[in-house]
Short mmCIF file of C-alpha atoms in Angstrom, two decimals:
data_model
loop_
_atom_site.label_atom_id
_atom_site.label_comp_id
_atom_site.label_asym_id
_atom_site.label_seq_id
_atom_site.Cartn_x
_atom_site.Cartn_y
_atom_site.Cartn_z
CA MET A 810 20.47 -8.02 -4.21
CA ALA A 811 22.79 -4.99 -4.69
CA THR A 812 24.27 -4.12 -8.07
CA LYS A 813 27.60 -5.24 -8.60
CA CYS A 814 30.43 -2.83 -6.99
CA GLY A 815 33.16 -3.29 -4.54
CA LYS A 816 31.06 -1.55 -1.47
CA CYS A 817 27.39 -1.12 -2.22
CA GLY A 818 24.77 -1.18 0.54
CA PRO A 819 21.38 -2.50 -0.13
CA GLY A 820 19.02 -1.85 -3.15
CA TYR A 821 20.47 0.40 -5.97
CA PRO A 822 22.08 3.67 -6.26
CA THR A 823 19.44 5.48 -8.25
CA PRO A 824 15.71 4.44 -9.28
CA LEU A 825 16.84 3.89 -13.18
CA GLU A 826 19.65 1.86 -11.82
CA ALA A 827 16.71 -0.21 -9.81
CA MET A 828 14.78 -0.38 -13.51
CA LYS A 829 17.88 -2.76 -14.46
CA GLY A 830 17.81 -4.79 -11.40
CA PRO A 831 16.74 -8.82 -11.68
CA ARG A 832 13.14 -10.38 -12.67
CA GLU A 833 11.08 -10.88 -9.51
CA GLU A 834 11.19 -14.45 -8.49
CA ILE A 835 9.38 -14.50 -5.34
CA VAL A 836 6.99 -12.31 -3.52
CA TYR A 837 6.07 -11.90 0.22
CA LEU A 838 2.69 -10.74 1.27
CA PRO A 839 0.67 -11.16 4.51
CA CYS A 840 -2.46 -13.12 4.71
CA ILE A 841 -5.42 -12.28 7.12
CA TYR A 842 -7.78 -14.14 9.03
CA ARG A 843 -9.16 -11.66 11.17
CA ASN A 844 -12.91 -11.28 10.47
CA THR A 845 -12.94 -14.89 8.73
CA SER A 846 -14.58 -18.17 9.76
CA THR A 847 -11.08 -19.34 10.30
CA GLU A 848 -9.60 -19.02 13.76
CA ALA A 849 -5.88 -18.86 13.12
CA PRO A 850 -3.29 -16.57 12.95
CA ASP A 851 -2.17 -14.51 9.97
CA TYR A 852 0.48 -15.47 8.09
CA LEU A 853 3.47 -14.09 6.03
CA ALA A 854 3.32 -16.05 2.53
CA THR A 855 5.81 -16.56 0.20
CA VAL A 856 4.86 -17.21 -3.46
CA ASP A 857 6.85 -18.44 -6.51
CA VAL A 858 6.62 -15.91 -9.51
CA ASN A 859 9.34 -17.09 -11.77
CA PRO A 860 7.35 -18.79 -15.12
CA LYS A 861 10.44 -20.95 -15.46
CA SER A 862 9.93 -22.62 -12.18
CA SER A 863 8.03 -25.83 -11.32
CA GLN A 864 6.05 -23.96 -8.28
CA TYR A 865 4.94 -20.81 -10.65
CA CYS A 866 1.95 -19.33 -8.85
CA GLN A 867 2.02 -21.49 -5.59
CA VAL A 868 2.39 -20.39 -2.34
CA ILE A 869 5.69 -22.19 -1.50
CA HIS A 870 6.01 -21.33 2.59
CA ARG A 871 3.75 -19.92 5.17
CA LEU A 872 5.09 -18.18 8.42
CA PRO A 873 2.54 -18.03 10.81
CA MET A 874 2.62 -15.75 13.78
CA PRO A 875 1.92 -16.61 17.15
CA TYR A 876 -0.99 -14.70 18.04
CA LEU A 877 -4.49 -14.33 16.70
CA LYS A 878 -6.20 -11.31 15.21
CA ASP A 879 -3.20 -9.24 14.50
CA GLU A 880 -4.10 -7.78 11.23
CA LEU A 881 -1.19 -7.71 9.25
CA HIS A 882 -1.54 -5.05 6.61
CA HIS A 883 1.61 -3.31 5.34
CA SER A 884 5.23 -4.18 5.45
CA GLY A 885 8.69 -2.55 5.02
CA TRP A 886 12.64 -3.28 5.26
CA ASN A 887 15.15 -2.78 7.74
CA THR A 888 17.31 -1.24 5.50
CA CYS A 889 16.74 -0.27 1.83
CA SER A 890 18.26 1.85 -1.34
CA SER A 891 18.39 5.10 1.09
CA CYS A 892 21.30 3.32 2.64
CA PHE A 893 23.23 2.28 -0.67
CA GLY A 894 26.17 4.16 0.38
CA ASP A 895 26.59 1.84 3.50
CA SER A 896 28.01 -1.24 2.95
CA THR A 897 27.67 -2.61 6.17
CA LYS A 898 23.91 -2.74 5.71
CA SER A 899 22.15 -5.46 4.35
CA ARG A 900 18.09 -6.03 3.41
CA THR A 901 17.56 -9.08 5.55
CA LYS A 902 14.58 -8.38 7.73
CA LEU A 903 10.98 -7.61 6.94
CA VAL A 904 9.16 -5.35 9.38
CA LEU A 905 5.43 -6.26 9.70
CA PRO A 906 3.26 -3.89 11.89
CA SER A 907 -0.14 -4.90 13.02
CA LEU A 908 -2.86 -2.65 12.14
CA ILE A 909 -5.10 -3.73 14.87
CA SER A 910 -2.96 -5.42 17.47
CA SER A 911 -0.42 -3.19 17.58
CA ARG A 912 2.35 -5.50 17.44
CA ILE A 913 5.31 -5.52 15.06
CA TYR A 914 7.06 -8.69 13.57
CA VAL A 915 10.59 -8.40 12.46
CA VAL A 916 10.65 -11.64 10.10
CA ASP A 917 14.30 -13.13 8.89
CA VAL A 918 14.21 -13.43 5.19
CA GLY A 919 17.75 -13.25 4.75
CA SER A 920 19.00 -16.68 6.00
CA GLU A 921 16.47 -18.63 3.70
CA PRO A 922 14.35 -16.03 1.29
CA ARG A 923 11.85 -18.99 0.20
CA ALA A 924 11.54 -19.97 3.87
CA PRO A 925 11.53 -16.71 6.12
CA LYS A 926 11.37 -17.10 9.98
CA LEU A 927 10.55 -14.86 12.62
CA HIS A 928 13.32 -13.05 14.23
CA LYS A 929 11.90 -10.69 16.81
CA VAL A 930 8.55 -9.82 18.09
CA ILE A 931 7.51 -6.42 19.44
CA GLU A 932 4.79 -6.43 22.11
CA PRO A 933 2.10 -4.04 21.80
CA LYS A 934 2.64 -2.98 25.61
CA GLU A 935 6.51 -1.71 24.55
CA VAL A 936 4.93 0.64 21.68
CA HIS A 937 2.15 1.92 23.99
CA THR A 938 4.41 2.72 26.84
CA LYS A 939 7.07 4.39 24.82
CA CYS A 940 5.06 6.02 22.10
CA ASN A 941 1.70 6.10 23.44
CA LEU A 942 0.66 5.16 19.79
CA GLY A 943 -1.20 2.27 18.64
CA TYR A 944 -2.91 0.55 15.36
CA LEU A 945 0.39 0.77 13.02
CA HIS A 946 0.53 0.79 9.32
CA THR A 947 3.37 2.14 7.05
CA SER A 948 7.26 1.05 7.75
CA HIS A 949 10.10 2.76 5.93
CA CYS A 950 13.64 2.32 6.48
CA LEU A 951 15.51 5.55 6.96
CA ALA A 952 19.17 6.87 5.81
CA SER A 953 20.00 6.65 9.53
CA GLY A 954 19.89 3.22 9.68
CA GLU A 955 16.54 3.34 11.86
CA VAL A 956 13.01 2.18 10.82
CA MET A 957 9.96 4.42 11.21
CA ILE A 958 6.30 3.15 11.35
CA SER A 959 3.26 5.51 11.16
CA ALA A 960 0.16 5.22 13.74
CA LEU A 961 -3.27 5.64 13.17
CA GLY A 962 -3.90 6.41 17.05
CA ASP A 963 -3.04 6.14 20.66
CA PRO A 964 -3.39 3.04 22.65
CA LYS A 965 -6.99 3.70 23.13
CA GLY A 966 -7.90 4.08 19.55
CA ASN A 967 -8.48 7.91 19.64
CA SER A 968 -7.00 9.48 16.37
CA LYS A 969 -3.10 10.52 16.59
CA GLY A 970 -0.93 10.88 13.50
CA GLY A 971 2.37 9.94 15.25
CA PHE A 972 5.52 7.62 14.08
CA VAL A 973 7.19 5.10 16.02
CA LEU A 974 10.85 5.02 15.71
CA LEU A 975 12.97 1.46 15.76
CA ASP A 976 16.46 0.85 15.97
CA GLY A 977 17.48 -0.81 12.54
CA GLU A 978 20.05 -3.46 14.13
CA THR A 979 18.39 -4.39 17.41
CA PHE A 980 14.61 -3.29 16.46
CA GLU A 981 14.38 -1.79 20.17
CA VAL A 982 11.64 0.72 20.11
CA LYS A 983 13.34 4.01 20.51
CA GLY A 984 10.62 6.35 21.19
CA THR A 985 8.64 8.81 18.64
CA TRP A 986 10.30 10.05 15.51
CA GLU A 987 7.92 13.45 16.30
CA GLN A 988 8.64 16.01 18.69
CA PRO A 989 6.78 15.45 22.30
CA GLY A 990 3.56 16.37 21.82
CA GLY A 991 3.46 17.25 18.05
CA ALA A 992 1.93 14.38 16.68
CA ALA A 993 -0.68 15.01 13.67
CA PRO A 994 -4.47 14.92 14.58
CA MET A 995 -5.04 11.55 12.19
CA GLY A 996 -2.34 9.26 10.46
CA TYR A 997 -1.91 6.71 7.52
CA ASP A 998 0.64 6.55 5.17
CA PHE A 999 4.17 8.80 4.79
CA TRP A 1000 6.84 9.38 2.15
CA TYR A 1001 9.92 11.52 2.82
CA GLN A 1002 12.25 13.45 0.18
CA PRO A 1003 15.18 14.59 2.64
CA ARG A 1004 16.85 16.81 -0.27
CA HIS A 1005 13.96 19.40 0.01
CA ASN A 1006 13.99 18.50 4.20
CA ILE A 1007 10.27 17.20 3.79
CA MET A 1008 8.29 14.24 4.91
CA ILE A 1009 4.33 14.40 3.93
CA SER A 1010 1.75 12.51 5.85
CA THR A 1011 -1.75 11.40 5.04
CA GLU A 1012 -5.21 10.73 7.08
CA TRP A 1013 -7.74 7.69 7.29
CA ALA A 1014 -9.72 8.07 10.43
CA ALA A 1015 -9.24 7.07 13.82
CA PRO A 1016 -9.02 3.29 14.59
CA ASN A 1017 -12.11 3.49 16.75
CA VAL A 1018 -13.99 4.52 13.75
CA ILE A 1019 -12.74 2.11 11.15
CA LYS A 1020 -12.43 -0.85 13.35
CA ASP A 1021 -15.33 -2.79 12.99
CA GLY A 1022 -16.38 -1.03 9.23
CA PHE A 1023 -17.35 1.65 7.64
CA ASN A 1024 -20.46 4.17 8.80
CA PRO A 1025 -21.39 6.60 6.35
CA ALA A 1026 -22.79 8.82 9.01
CA ASP A 1027 -19.01 9.09 10.42
CA VAL A 1028 -18.14 10.53 6.95
CA GLU A 1029 -21.02 13.34 7.57
CA ALA A 1030 -19.65 13.77 11.31
CA GLY A 1031 -16.30 15.11 9.61
CA LEU A 1032 -14.68 11.52 11.47
CA TYR A 1033 -12.42 10.75 8.26
CA GLY A 1034 -9.11 12.49 7.09
CA SER A 1035 -9.05 15.29 4.41
CA HIS A 1036 -5.54 16.88 4.96
CA LEU A 1037 -1.87 16.52 4.32
CA HIS A 1038 0.75 17.05 6.76
CA VAL A 1039 3.91 18.60 5.86
CA TRP A 1040 6.76 18.03 7.86
CA ASP A 1041 10.36 19.46 8.74
CA TRP A 1042 12.51 16.32 8.10
CA GLN A 1043 15.35 17.25 10.45
CA ARG A 1044 13.48 19.04 12.86
CA HIS A 1045 10.63 16.47 13.18
CA GLU A 1046 7.48 18.73 13.21
CA ILE A 1047 4.72 19.83 11.29
CA ILE A 1048 5.42 23.06 9.20
CA GLN A 1049 2.38 23.15 7.25
CA THR A 1050 -1.10 21.42 7.16
CA LEU A 1051 -2.84 21.40 3.60
CA PRO A 1052 -6.77 20.81 3.36
CA LEU A 1053 -7.52 18.92 0.26
CA LYS A 1054 -10.44 20.38 -1.66
CA ASP A 1055 -12.81 17.72 -2.72
CA GLY A 1056 -10.36 15.12 -1.21
CA LEU A 1057 -11.78 12.51 1.50
CA ILE A 1058 -9.52 9.92 2.98
CA PRO A 1059 -6.26 10.68 1.72
CA LEU A 1060 -4.63 7.19 1.83
CA GLU A 1061 -1.28 6.25 -0.13
CA ILE A 1062 1.28 8.87 -0.98
CA ARG A 1063 4.33 8.76 -3.41
CA PHE A 1064 6.64 11.48 -4.02
CA LEU A 1065 8.21 11.19 -7.54
CA HIS A 1066 11.13 8.63 -7.07
CA ASN A 1067 13.64 10.79 -8.58
CA PRO A 1068 14.80 12.50 -4.98
CA ALA A 1069 15.20 15.80 -6.40
CA ALA A 1070 11.98 16.06 -7.14
CA ALA A 1071 9.46 18.61 -5.11
CA GLN A 1072 6.01 16.85 -6.10
CA GLY A 1073 4.10 13.55 -6.06
CA PHE A 1074 0.65 12.32 -5.74
CA VAL A 1075 -1.92 11.00 -3.27
CA GLY A 1076 -4.89 9.01 -3.89
CA CYS A 1077 -7.87 9.89 -1.91
CA ALA A 1078 -10.12 6.98 -1.65
CA LEU A 1079 -13.71 8.20 -0.81
CA SER A 1080 -13.52 11.31 -2.99
CA SER A 1081 -12.03 9.14 -5.80
CA ASN A 1082 -9.65 11.66 -7.01
CA ILE A 1083 -5.68 11.89 -7.34
CA GLN A 1084 -4.37 14.95 -5.81
CA ARG A 1085 -0.67 16.64 -7.15
CA PHE A 1086 1.19 17.76 -4.38
CA TYR A 1087 4.36 20.29 -5.15
CA LYS A 1088 6.59 22.89 -3.84
CA ASN A 1089 6.12 26.40 -4.57
CA GLU A 1090 8.94 29.01 -5.25
CA GLY A 1091 8.40 30.37 -1.85
CA GLY A 1092 9.09 26.81 -0.20
CA THR A 1093 5.88 26.35 1.01
CA TRP A 1094 3.79 23.63 -0.42
CA SER A 1095 0.54 23.19 -2.19
CA VAL A 1096 -2.14 20.95 -3.61
CA GLU A 1097 -4.12 20.33 -6.91
CA LYS A 1098 -6.81 17.86 -7.99
CA VAL A 1099 -5.28 16.10 -11.30
CA ILE A 1100 -7.65 13.32 -11.91
CA GLN A 1101 -11.23 12.52 -11.07
CA ILE A 1102 -13.08 9.43 -10.99
CA PRO A 1103 -16.76 10.06 -11.38
CA PRO A 1104 -19.11 8.23 -9.33
CA LYS A 1105 -21.76 5.92 -10.56
CA LYS A 1106 -25.54 6.13 -9.75
CA VAL A 1107 -26.87 2.89 -8.74
CA LYS A 1108 -29.34 0.55 -7.32
CA GLY A 1109 -29.09 -2.41 -4.93
CA TRP A 1110 -25.87 -0.82 -2.80
CA ILE A 1111 -25.73 0.45 0.29
CA LEU A 1112 -25.59 4.30 -0.89
CA PRO A 1113 -27.28 5.72 -4.26
CA GLU A 1114 -23.92 6.70 -5.56
CA MET A 1115 -20.67 4.34 -5.75
CA PRO A 1116 -17.26 5.81 -5.65
CA GLY A 1117 -14.54 4.27 -7.43
CA LEU A 1118 -12.90 4.06 -3.85
CA ILE A 1119 -9.02 4.56 -4.79
CA THR A 1120 -7.22 2.32 -2.46
CA ASP A 1121 -3.48 1.96 -3.86
CA ILE A 1122 -1.39 4.11 -6.35
CA LEU A 1123 2.11 3.38 -7.35
CA LEU A 1124 4.37 5.34 -9.52
CA SER A 1125 7.15 3.66 -12.18
CA LEU A 1126 10.64 3.99 -11.27
CA ASP A 1127 11.24 6.05 -14.02
CA ASP A 1128 8.45 8.56 -13.02
CA ARG A 1129 6.59 8.04 -16.08
CA PHE A 1130 3.59 6.08 -15.33
CA LEU A 1131 0.93 6.53 -12.08
CA TYR A 1132 -0.93 3.12 -11.68
CA PHE A 1133 -4.07 2.83 -9.15
CA SER A 1134 -6.97 0.82 -8.36
CA ASN A 1135 -10.81 1.39 -8.02
CA TRP A 1136 -11.48 -1.07 -5.39
CA LEU A 1137 -15.35 -0.62 -5.45
CA HIS A 1138 -15.84 0.04 -9.48
CA GLY A 1139 -13.36 -2.82 -10.03
CA ASP A 1140 -11.04 -1.29 -12.62
CA LEU A 1141 -6.96 -0.74 -12.61
CA ARG A 1142 -5.86 2.33 -14.28
CA GLN A 1143 -2.47 3.41 -15.60
CA TYR A 1144 -1.79 7.13 -16.41
CA ASP A 1145 1.11 8.89 -18.56
CA ILE A 1146 2.31 11.57 -15.93
CA SER A 1147 5.26 12.89 -18.21
CA ASN A 1148 3.19 16.14 -17.43
CA PRO A 1149 2.37 15.62 -13.92
CA GLN A 1150 0.03 18.31 -14.18
CA LYS A 1151 -2.07 16.90 -16.77
CA PRO A 1152 -1.98 12.80 -16.38
CA CYS A 1153 -3.33 11.29 -19.48
CA LEU A 1154 -5.14 7.75 -19.17
CA THR A 1155 -2.99 4.87 -21.29
CA GLY A 1156 -4.77 1.88 -19.51
CA GLN A 1157 -7.68 0.38 -17.98
CA ILE A 1158 -8.86 -3.06 -17.01
CA PHE A 1159 -11.63 -4.46 -15.10
CA LEU A 1160 -11.06 -6.92 -12.73
CA GLY A 1161 -13.97 -7.88 -10.84
CA GLY A 1162 -15.37 -5.09 -8.59
CA SER A 1163 -19.23 -4.32 -7.49
CA ILE A 1164 -20.68 -3.48 -10.91
CA VAL A 1165 -20.24 -6.72 -12.53
CA LYS A 1166 -23.11 -7.72 -14.77
CA GLY A 1167 -25.47 -10.36 -12.89
CA GLY A 1168 -24.52 -9.03 -9.51
CA PRO A 1169 -27.04 -7.69 -7.06
CA VAL A 1170 -26.08 -3.58 -7.96
CA GLN A 1171 -27.36 -2.00 -10.83
CA VAL A 1172 -25.70 0.74 -12.61
CA LEU A 1173 -28.39 3.60 -13.09
CA GLU A 1174 -26.18 6.35 -14.71
CA ASP A 1175 -22.39 6.00 -15.51
CA GLN A 1176 -20.34 8.67 -16.56
CA GLU A 1177 -17.74 6.54 -18.44
CA LEU A 1178 -19.11 3.15 -19.45
CA LYS A 1179 -22.00 2.18 -21.83
CA CYS A 1180 -22.66 -1.33 -20.03
CA GLN A 1181 -21.80 -2.98 -16.65
CA PRO A 1182 -18.53 -5.05 -16.82
CA GLU A 1183 -18.10 -8.83 -17.30
CA PRO A 1184 -17.15 -10.89 -14.03
CA LEU A 1185 -13.81 -11.91 -14.38
CA VAL A 1186 -12.73 -15.37 -14.31
CA VAL A 1187 -9.19 -16.81 -14.55
CA LYS A 1188 -8.36 -20.36 -15.00
CA GLY A 1189 -11.86 -21.22 -13.66
CA LYS A 1190 -11.97 -19.47 -10.47
CA ARG A 1191 -14.38 -16.15 -10.59
CA VAL A 1192 -12.79 -13.20 -8.79
CA ALA A 1193 -14.32 -11.80 -5.93
CA GLY A 1194 -13.41 -8.28 -4.53
CA GLY A 1195 -12.06 -5.62 -6.78
CA PRO A 1196 -8.35 -4.92 -7.67
CA GLN A 1197 -6.69 -3.53 -4.57
CA MET A 1198 -3.18 -3.57 -3.32
CA ILE A 1199 -0.56 -3.66 -6.22
CA GLN A 1200 2.87 -3.93 -7.03
CA LEU A 1201 4.94 -2.99 -10.18
CA SER A 1202 8.08 -5.10 -11.38
CA LEU A 1203 11.21 -3.07 -11.40
CA ASP A 1204 11.46 -2.82 -15.17
CA GLY A 1205 7.63 -1.93 -15.32
CA LYS A 1206 6.41 -4.75 -17.25
CA ARG A 1207 4.24 -6.78 -14.92
CA LEU A 1208 1.94 -5.56 -12.26
CA TYR A 1209 0.48 -7.90 -9.39
CA VAL A 1210 -2.67 -7.05 -7.85
CA THR A 1211 -4.33 -8.66 -4.75
CA THR A 1212 -8.04 -7.93 -4.11
CA SER A 1213 -8.37 -7.47 -0.27
CA LEU A 1214 -8.58 -4.03 1.42
CA TYR A 1215 -9.10 -4.74 5.09
CA SER A 1216 -10.75 -7.52 6.68
CA ALA A 1217 -13.73 -5.33 8.34
CA TRP A 1218 -14.30 -3.56 5.02
CA ASP A 1219 -13.93 -6.69 3.03
CA LYS A 1220 -16.63 -8.41 5.12
CA GLN A 1221 -18.84 -5.48 4.54
CA PHE A 1222 -18.40 -4.51 1.05
CA TYR A 1223 -17.35 -7.99 -0.40
CA PRO A 1224 -18.70 -10.72 1.46
CA ASP A 1225 -17.75 -13.29 -1.03
CA LEU A 1226 -14.12 -12.44 -0.51
CA ILE A 1227 -14.67 -13.75 3.12
CA ARG A 1228 -15.95 -16.84 1.83
CA GLU A 1229 -13.90 -17.64 -1.15
CA GLY A 1230 -10.76 -15.59 -0.15
CA SER A 1231 -8.55 -13.30 -2.23
CA VAL A 1232 -6.47 -13.74 -5.30
CA MET A 1233 -3.32 -12.21 -6.61
CA LEU A 1234 -3.23 -11.47 -10.14
CA GLN A 1235 -0.77 -10.48 -12.97
CA ILE A 1236 -0.96 -7.91 -15.43
CA ASP A 1237 1.34 -7.22 -18.47
CA VAL A 1238 2.00 -3.73 -19.17
CA ASP A 1239 2.87 -2.06 -22.23
CA THR A 1240 5.56 0.49 -21.27
CA VAL A 1241 6.32 1.97 -24.65
CA LYS A 1242 2.58 3.30 -25.81
CA GLY A 1243 0.81 2.47 -22.43
CA GLY A 1244 -1.78 -0.38 -21.87
CA LEU A 1245 -2.78 -3.14 -19.64
CA LYS A 1246 -3.19 -6.77 -20.42
CA LEU A 1247 -4.46 -9.61 -17.89
CA ASN A 1248 -2.13 -12.69 -17.92
CA PRO A 1249 -4.67 -15.64 -18.09
CA ASN A 1250 -2.10 -18.33 -16.56
CA PHE A 1251 -1.21 -16.75 -13.68
CA LEU A 1252 -3.61 -17.22 -10.56
CA VAL A 1253 -2.91 -17.47 -6.95
CA ASP A 1254 -5.83 -18.62 -5.21
CA PHE A 1255 -5.88 -17.71 -1.57
CA GLY A 1256 -9.25 -19.39 -1.17
CA LYS A 1257 -7.33 -22.84 -1.26
CA GLU A 1258 -5.25 -22.10 1.53
CA PRO A 1259 -4.57 -25.25 3.91
CA LEU A 1260 -6.66 -23.54 7.22
CA GLY A 1261 -9.47 -21.89 5.08
CA PRO A 1262 -9.67 -18.82 2.54
CA ALA A 1263 -7.17 -16.10 3.21
CA LEU A 1264 -7.19 -12.20 2.79
CA ALA A 1265 -3.91 -11.67 1.18
CA HIS A 1266 -2.83 -7.65 1.17
CA GLU A 1267 0.50 -6.01 0.42
CA LEU A 1268 3.07 -7.39 -2.36
CA ARG A 1269 6.75 -7.06 -1.62
CA TYR A 1270 10.10 -8.43 -3.30
CA PRO A 1271 12.96 -9.13 -1.62
CA GLY A 1272 15.30 -6.88 -3.09
CA GLY A 1273 12.93 -3.83 -2.42
CA ASP A 1274 10.38 -2.24 -4.87
CA CYS A 1275 8.97 0.84 -6.15
CA SER A 1276 6.79 1.41 -2.72
CA SER A 1277 9.44 0.20 -0.21
CA ASP A 1278 12.66 2.04 -1.70
CA ILE A 1279 13.51 5.82 -1.05
CA TRP A 1280 16.20 7.25 -2.56
CA ILE A 1281 18.18 10.41 -0.99
#
């Protein structure tokens, strides 16, 4: 999938070159059975997204994992555009850390991209013993050829924001990336920017807090994250911790793709805002709120006010648009970030959610909408859940969306999702003026899976994408 040159490594030389890459034809995404009525392992689904294919919108392959209840979640590559200059490297393995079991699966997608096979299983004991970490989340490939995976906790489920380092060839666990005793108090996502010698990590909560569902009392008790941790990329240690003013549960973090950029955005789920982090002239880092989604006063829900719950964010490869999903309110948004300090709303579309007409929730007061949105029906299927994980095509013209967040929270907030399975949708994007429009002919219904309704999560393209690849 590399551009045509004599001695290229994986990916593309720059984010703008990546935008000229080929159209996506298949997508990989993990499908979860934990917390559903199906006693079966999670699996990696391969979906055909080529409109010219006879198998368009179909799951063309399923790779089941060998164990039950792993809770596959996010995935990353053995190598990516950070190794573009190394012609010995090739993007052939997908790394799938398990959020609950702490197992790591390495999947061979290079031999047969349309029929992946299991290459290696790293057992939890190895992660526990060598790193004293568990509950694994984000996987990024490094320019060194290694793979780095963030952890939410220690093996007992207490909060601990450390990082597991794997050898990118053998996938042996090498130990922790951070210095001994230098983990952050909580962990979740991370992104690095070597030109500024910086990595920034985010916080969710201790595994024991989130494992079985969401308890509002845990928020009152201060058990959820509210800080960003700024790390020295070369020394592997925290140099600054940024408290987020009105920023509860900072989840997905994205630097601008331009490797010279010294700023980016983080989505704070519970407080439902987007915060911009940036480097000051003196070399320290600061953070400011740039977008706020107002809560809705409601009746018939677990709390009197419903947050949007921003769960995933993406930046287009040209750093022009920011996208994010409000999983509870049910809308997906596009903002022009030409001026990163003042994002401008350019597109919004409702794809299900908790406030649809005819549902159990009545909206009493809404600062944004005049009426509750209609339920979404695509190709005869009423969509359960709300927009959650998102992935943008390299050219920025298509956005793919899935509707499952995490099985324990799915079960709590969207019981229909457990019964009916999640879906994958596709949105057409206006990249000139801005704007989002549902493709009515695209639906992948994971409610019709052979073993029962499944919860499909994060999306990956074989050649890399705007949340897997980092340029240096």
